[in-house]
Short mmCIF file of C-alpha atoms in Angstrom, two decimals:
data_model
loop_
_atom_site.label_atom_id
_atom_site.label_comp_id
_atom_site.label_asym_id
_atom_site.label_seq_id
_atom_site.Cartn_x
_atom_site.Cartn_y
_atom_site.Cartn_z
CA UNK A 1 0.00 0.00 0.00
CA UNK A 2 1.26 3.76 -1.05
CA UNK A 3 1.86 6.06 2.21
CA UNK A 4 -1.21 6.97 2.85
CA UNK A 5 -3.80 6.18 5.27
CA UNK A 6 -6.14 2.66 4.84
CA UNK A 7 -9.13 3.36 2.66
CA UNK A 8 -12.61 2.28 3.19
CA UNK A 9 -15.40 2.04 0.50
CA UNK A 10 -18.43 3.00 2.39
CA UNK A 11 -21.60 2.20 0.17
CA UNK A 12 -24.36 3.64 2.67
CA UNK A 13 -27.41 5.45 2.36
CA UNK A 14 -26.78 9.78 3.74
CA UNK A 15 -29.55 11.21 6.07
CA UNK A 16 -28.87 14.50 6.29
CA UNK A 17 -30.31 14.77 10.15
CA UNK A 18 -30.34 12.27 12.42
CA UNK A 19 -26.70 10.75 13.22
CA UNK A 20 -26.80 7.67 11.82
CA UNK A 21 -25.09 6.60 8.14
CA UNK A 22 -22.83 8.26 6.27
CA UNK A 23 -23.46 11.34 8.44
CA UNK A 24 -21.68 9.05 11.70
CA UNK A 25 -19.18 7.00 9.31
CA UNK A 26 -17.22 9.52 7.80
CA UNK A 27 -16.52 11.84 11.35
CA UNK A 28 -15.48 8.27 13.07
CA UNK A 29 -13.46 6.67 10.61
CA UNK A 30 -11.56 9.88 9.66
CA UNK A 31 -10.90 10.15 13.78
CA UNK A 32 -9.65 6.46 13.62
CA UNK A 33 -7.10 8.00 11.13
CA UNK A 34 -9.06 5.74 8.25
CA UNK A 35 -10.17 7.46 4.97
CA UNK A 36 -13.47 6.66 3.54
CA UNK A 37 -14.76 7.00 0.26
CA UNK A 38 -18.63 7.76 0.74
CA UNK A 39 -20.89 6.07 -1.74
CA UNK A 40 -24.17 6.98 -0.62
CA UNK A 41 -26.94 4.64 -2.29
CA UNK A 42 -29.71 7.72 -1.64
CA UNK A 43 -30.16 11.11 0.24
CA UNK A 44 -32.50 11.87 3.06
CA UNK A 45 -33.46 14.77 4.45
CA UNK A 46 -33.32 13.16 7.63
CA UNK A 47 -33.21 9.19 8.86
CA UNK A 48 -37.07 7.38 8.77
CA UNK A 49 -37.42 7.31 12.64
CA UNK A 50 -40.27 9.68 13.65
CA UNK A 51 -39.04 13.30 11.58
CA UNK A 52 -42.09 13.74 9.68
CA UNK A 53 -42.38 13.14 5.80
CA UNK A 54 -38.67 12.34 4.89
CA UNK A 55 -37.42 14.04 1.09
CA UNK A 56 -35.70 10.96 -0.53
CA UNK A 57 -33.71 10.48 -3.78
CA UNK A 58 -32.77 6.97 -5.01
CA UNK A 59 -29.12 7.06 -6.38
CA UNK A 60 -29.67 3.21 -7.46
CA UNK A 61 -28.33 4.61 -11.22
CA UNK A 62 -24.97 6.17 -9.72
CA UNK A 63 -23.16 3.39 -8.04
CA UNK A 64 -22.15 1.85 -10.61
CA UNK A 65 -21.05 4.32 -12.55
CA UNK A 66 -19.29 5.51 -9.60
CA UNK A 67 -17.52 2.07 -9.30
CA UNK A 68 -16.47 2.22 -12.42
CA UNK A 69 -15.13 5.78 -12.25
CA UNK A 70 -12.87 4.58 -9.21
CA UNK A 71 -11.89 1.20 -10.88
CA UNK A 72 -10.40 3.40 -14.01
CA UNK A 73 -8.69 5.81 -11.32
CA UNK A 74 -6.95 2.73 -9.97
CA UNK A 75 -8.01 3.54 -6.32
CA UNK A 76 -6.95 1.04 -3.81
CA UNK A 77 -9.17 0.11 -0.62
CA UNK A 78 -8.59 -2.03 2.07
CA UNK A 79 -12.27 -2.43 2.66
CA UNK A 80 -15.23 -2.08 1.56
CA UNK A 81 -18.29 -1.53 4.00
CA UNK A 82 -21.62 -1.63 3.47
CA UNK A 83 -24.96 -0.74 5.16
CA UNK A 84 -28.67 -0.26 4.42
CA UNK A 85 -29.13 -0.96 1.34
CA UNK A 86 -32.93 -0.49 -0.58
CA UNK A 87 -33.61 -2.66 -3.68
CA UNK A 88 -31.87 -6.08 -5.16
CA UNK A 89 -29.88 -3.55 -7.50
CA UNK A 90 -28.07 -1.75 -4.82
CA UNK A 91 -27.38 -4.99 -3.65
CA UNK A 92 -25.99 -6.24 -7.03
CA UNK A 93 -23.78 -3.31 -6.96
CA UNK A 94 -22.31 -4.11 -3.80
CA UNK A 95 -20.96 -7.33 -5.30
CA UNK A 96 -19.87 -5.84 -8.13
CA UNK A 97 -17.81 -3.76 -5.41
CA UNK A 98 -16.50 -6.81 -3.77
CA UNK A 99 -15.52 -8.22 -7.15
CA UNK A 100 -13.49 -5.05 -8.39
CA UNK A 101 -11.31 -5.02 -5.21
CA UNK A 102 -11.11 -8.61 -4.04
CA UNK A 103 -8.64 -8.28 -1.58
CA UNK A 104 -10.19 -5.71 0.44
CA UNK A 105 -11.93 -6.71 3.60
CA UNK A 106 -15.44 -7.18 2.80
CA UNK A 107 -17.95 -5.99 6.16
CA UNK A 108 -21.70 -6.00 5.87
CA UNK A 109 -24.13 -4.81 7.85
CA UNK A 110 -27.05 -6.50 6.79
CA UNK A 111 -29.52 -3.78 7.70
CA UNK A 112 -33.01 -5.25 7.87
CA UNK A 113 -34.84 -4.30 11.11
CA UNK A 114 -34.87 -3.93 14.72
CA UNK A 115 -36.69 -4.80 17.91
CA UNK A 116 -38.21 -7.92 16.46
CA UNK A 117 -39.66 -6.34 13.13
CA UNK A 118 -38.27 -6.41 9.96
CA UNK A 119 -38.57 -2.56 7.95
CA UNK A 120 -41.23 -1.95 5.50
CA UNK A 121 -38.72 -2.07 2.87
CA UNK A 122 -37.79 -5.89 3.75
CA UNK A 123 -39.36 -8.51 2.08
CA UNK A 124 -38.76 -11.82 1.85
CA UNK A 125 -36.81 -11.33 -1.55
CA UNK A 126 -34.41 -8.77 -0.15
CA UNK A 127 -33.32 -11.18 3.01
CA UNK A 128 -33.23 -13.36 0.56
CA UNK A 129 -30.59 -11.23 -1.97
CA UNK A 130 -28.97 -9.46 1.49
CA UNK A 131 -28.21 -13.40 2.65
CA UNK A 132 -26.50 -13.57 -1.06
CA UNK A 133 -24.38 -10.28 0.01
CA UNK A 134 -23.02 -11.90 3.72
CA UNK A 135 -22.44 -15.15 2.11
CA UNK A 136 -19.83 -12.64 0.08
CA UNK A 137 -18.73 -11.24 3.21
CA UNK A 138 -15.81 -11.44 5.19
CA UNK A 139 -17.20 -9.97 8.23
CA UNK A 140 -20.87 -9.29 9.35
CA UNK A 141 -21.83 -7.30 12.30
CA UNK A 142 -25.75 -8.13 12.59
CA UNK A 143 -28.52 -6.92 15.29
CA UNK A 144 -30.30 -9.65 16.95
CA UNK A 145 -33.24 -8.92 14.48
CA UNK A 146 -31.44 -9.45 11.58
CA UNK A 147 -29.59 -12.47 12.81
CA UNK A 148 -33.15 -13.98 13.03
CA UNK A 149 -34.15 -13.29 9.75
CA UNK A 150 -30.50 -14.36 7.91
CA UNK A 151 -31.22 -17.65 9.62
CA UNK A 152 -35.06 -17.77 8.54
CA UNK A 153 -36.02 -17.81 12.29
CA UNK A 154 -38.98 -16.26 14.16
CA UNK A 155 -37.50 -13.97 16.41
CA UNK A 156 -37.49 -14.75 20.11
CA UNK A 157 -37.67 -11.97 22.79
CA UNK A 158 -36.22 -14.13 25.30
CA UNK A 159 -32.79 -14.02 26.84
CA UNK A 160 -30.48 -16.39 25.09
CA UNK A 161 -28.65 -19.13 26.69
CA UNK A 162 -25.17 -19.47 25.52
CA UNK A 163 -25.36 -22.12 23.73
CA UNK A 164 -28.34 -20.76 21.68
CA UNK A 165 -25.30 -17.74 21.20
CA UNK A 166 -22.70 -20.06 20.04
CA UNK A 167 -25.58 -21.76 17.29
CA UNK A 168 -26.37 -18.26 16.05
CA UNK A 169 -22.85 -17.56 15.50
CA UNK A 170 -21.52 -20.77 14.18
CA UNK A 171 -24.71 -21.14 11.40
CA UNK A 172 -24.18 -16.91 10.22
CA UNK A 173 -20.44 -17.74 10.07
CA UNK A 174 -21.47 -21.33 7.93
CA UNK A 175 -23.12 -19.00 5.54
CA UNK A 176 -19.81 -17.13 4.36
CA UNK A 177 -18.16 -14.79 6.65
CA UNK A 178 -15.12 -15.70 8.53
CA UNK A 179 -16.34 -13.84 11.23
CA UNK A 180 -19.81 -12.65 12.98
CA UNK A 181 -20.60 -10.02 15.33
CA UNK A 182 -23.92 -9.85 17.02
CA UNK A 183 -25.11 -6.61 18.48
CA UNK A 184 -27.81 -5.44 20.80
CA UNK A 185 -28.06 -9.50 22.25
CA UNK A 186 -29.14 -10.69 25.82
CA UNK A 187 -27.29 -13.45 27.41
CA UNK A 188 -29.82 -15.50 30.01
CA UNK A 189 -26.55 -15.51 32.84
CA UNK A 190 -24.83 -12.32 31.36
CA UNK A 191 -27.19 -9.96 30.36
CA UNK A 192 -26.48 -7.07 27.88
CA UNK A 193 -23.65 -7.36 25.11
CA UNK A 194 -21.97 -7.81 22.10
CA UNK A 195 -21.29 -11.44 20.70
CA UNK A 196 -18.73 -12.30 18.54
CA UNK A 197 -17.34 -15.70 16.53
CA UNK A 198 -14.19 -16.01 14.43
CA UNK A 199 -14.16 -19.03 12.50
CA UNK A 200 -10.70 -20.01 11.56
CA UNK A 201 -10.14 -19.94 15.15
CA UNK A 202 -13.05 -21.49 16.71
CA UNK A 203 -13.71 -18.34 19.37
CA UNK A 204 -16.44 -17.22 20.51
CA UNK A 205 -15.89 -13.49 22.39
CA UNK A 206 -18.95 -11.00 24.23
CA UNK A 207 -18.23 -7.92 25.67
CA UNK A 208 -21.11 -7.08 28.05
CA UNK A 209 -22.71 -3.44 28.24
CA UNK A 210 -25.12 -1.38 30.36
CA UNK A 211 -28.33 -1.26 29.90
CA UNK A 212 -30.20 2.22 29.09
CA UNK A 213 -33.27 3.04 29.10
CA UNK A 214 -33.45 4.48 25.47
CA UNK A 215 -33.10 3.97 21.82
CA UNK A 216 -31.41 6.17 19.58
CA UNK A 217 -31.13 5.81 15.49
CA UNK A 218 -27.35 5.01 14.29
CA UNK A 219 -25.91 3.11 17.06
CA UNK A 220 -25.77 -0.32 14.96
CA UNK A 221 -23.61 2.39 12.32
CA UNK A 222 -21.45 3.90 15.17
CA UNK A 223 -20.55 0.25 16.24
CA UNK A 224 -19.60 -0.95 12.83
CA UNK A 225 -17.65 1.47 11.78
CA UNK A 226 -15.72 1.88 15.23
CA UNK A 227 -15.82 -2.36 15.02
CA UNK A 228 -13.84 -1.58 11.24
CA UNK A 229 -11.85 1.14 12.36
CA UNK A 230 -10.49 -0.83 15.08
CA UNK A 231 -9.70 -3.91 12.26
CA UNK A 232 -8.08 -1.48 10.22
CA UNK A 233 -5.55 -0.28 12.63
CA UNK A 234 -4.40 -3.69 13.73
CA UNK A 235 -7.11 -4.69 16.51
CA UNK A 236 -8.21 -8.11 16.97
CA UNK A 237 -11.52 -9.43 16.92
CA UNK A 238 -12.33 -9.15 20.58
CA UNK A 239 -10.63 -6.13 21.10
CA UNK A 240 -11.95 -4.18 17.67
CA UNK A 241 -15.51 -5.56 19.58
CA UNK A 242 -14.62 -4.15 22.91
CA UNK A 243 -13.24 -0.62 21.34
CA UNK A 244 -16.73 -0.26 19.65
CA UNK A 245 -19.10 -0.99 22.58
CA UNK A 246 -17.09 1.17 24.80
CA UNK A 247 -17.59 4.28 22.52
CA UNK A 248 -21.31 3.19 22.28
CA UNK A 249 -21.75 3.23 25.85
CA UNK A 250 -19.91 6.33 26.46
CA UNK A 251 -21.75 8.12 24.49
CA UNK A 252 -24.83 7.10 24.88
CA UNK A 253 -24.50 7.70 28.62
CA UNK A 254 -23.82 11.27 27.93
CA UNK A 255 -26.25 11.67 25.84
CA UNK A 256 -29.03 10.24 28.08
CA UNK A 257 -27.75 12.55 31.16
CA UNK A 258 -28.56 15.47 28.92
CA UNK A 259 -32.23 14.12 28.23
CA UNK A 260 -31.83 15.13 24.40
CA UNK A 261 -34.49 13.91 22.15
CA UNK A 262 -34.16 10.30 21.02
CA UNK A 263 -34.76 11.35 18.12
CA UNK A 264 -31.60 13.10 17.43
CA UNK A 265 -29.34 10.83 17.66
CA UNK A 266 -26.63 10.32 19.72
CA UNK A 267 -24.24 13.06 20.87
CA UNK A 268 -20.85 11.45 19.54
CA UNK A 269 -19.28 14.99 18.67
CA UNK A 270 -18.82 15.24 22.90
CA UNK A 271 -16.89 12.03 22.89
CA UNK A 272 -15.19 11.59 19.14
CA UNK A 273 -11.56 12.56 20.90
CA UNK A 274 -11.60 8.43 22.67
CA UNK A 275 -11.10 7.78 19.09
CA UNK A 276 -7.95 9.54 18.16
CA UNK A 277 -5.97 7.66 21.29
CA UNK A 278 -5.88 3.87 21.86
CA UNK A 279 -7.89 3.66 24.92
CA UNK A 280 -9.87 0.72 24.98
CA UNK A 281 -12.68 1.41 27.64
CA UNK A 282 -14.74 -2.34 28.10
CA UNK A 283 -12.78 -5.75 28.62
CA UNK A 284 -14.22 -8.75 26.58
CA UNK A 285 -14.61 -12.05 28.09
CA UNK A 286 -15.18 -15.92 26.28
CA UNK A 287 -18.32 -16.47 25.52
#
């Protein structure tokens, strides 16, 4: 690689207000001393959670064009990331992505839903074509909705036992990706956290979390792209996992003390500085 720093290809969707996407993926990465290259897929006036009528364009007819453009520059990244995506052709553009630069790390988020439900825009033809992306994938970093629905499973509000853990891990990781991240799980004996499985080494990793009572939009982005940041500069696994729900919980502690609207986002401008160090502020554990 020329001196500069690592690249990412970030194909993601830009909501103008809100703090989640693009608009929480470029300031983190570029803290983590990674450069992205945004890609968005379409522009919102703001993200779909409770703002009134959102003002969308579809930019389904500029990635690949935009692909292309980069593949006759000759630009180089070390990975290309990729988030909520809305039709089968944004999807087919993400593996044409993978395809162009093969040896970049390849990390979906398979964004599909959240507390239990799938979104309106998820049918059973787009799990369908987003399983087709993470079986492409090198890393996925699923909620515990959209682990249900990659493995064709009702979704169970119960705490899971650990072994239940292990299965979902092991059968997402037997459908591609050399490794899986689960966020936003319950452990029966451990409570909140983050699971994670690596399978070329057979280990299985959680970092557990406080609970707060709130939900904000973007936190499953934040995570990610701390989780690739991490990767990028060297981190393992486990510790890429703990760096990410650290930063999470930090901020979203602060921003619950201030009683902010939910709405909004979370506050990560207050706290963006953890990134620039290599302070690593939650331990992980075997799962």
């Amino acid at each position: 690689m020329e001196n500069r720093p690592a690249r990412v290809l970030a194909i993601h969707d830009l909501s103008g207000f809100g703090r989640c996407s693009l608009t929480v993926i470029l300031p983190i990465l570029s803290a983590m001393r990674v450069q992205v290259c945004a890609l968005p897929t379409a522009v919102l006036s703001t993200h779909t959670g409770g703002l009134g009528e959102v003002q969308m364009r579809d930019l389904t007819d500029f990635i690949t064009p935009a692909l292309q453009h980069y593949e006759r520059l000759g630009l180089g990244f070390e990975c290309v990331y990729t988030g909520f995506l809305g039709s089968p052709e944004q999807i087919t553009s993400c593996l044409q992505a993978f395809s162009l630069w093969p040896d970049a790390i390849k990390v979906v988020d398979p964004v599909m839903g959240d507390h239990g439900k799938p979104y309106r825009t998820m049918d059973a033809g787009m799990v369908g074509r987003m399983a087709e992306l993470v079986k492409s994938a090198d890393i996925i970093t699923p909620n515990l909705t959209e682990s249900y629905l990659l493995l064709g499973e009702s979704y169970d509000f119960s705490p899971l036992p650990r072994g239940k853990a292990k299965s979902m891990l092991a059968r997402l990781c037997e459908m591609g990706p050399h490794q899986a991240v689960i966020t936003g799980a319950t452990l029966l004996d451990g409570g909140p956290c983050n699971l994670g499985y690596d399978r070329e080494r057979g280990s299985y990793w959680m970092v557990p979390c406080d609970y707060m009572p709130v939900s904000y939009p973007g936190t499953g982005d934040m995570f990610a792209s701390v989780l690739v940041g991490g990767l990028l500069c060297g981190d393992s696994l486990p510790i890429a996992m703990a760096r990410a729900t650290g930063f999470l919980e930090r901020t979203i502690k602060d921003t619950f003390s201030y009683s902010s609207d939910p709405r909004f986002g979370v506050q990560f401008e207050r706290d963006i500085g953890v990134l620039m160090g290599h302070s690593v502020l939650k331990e992980f554990t075997l799962l």
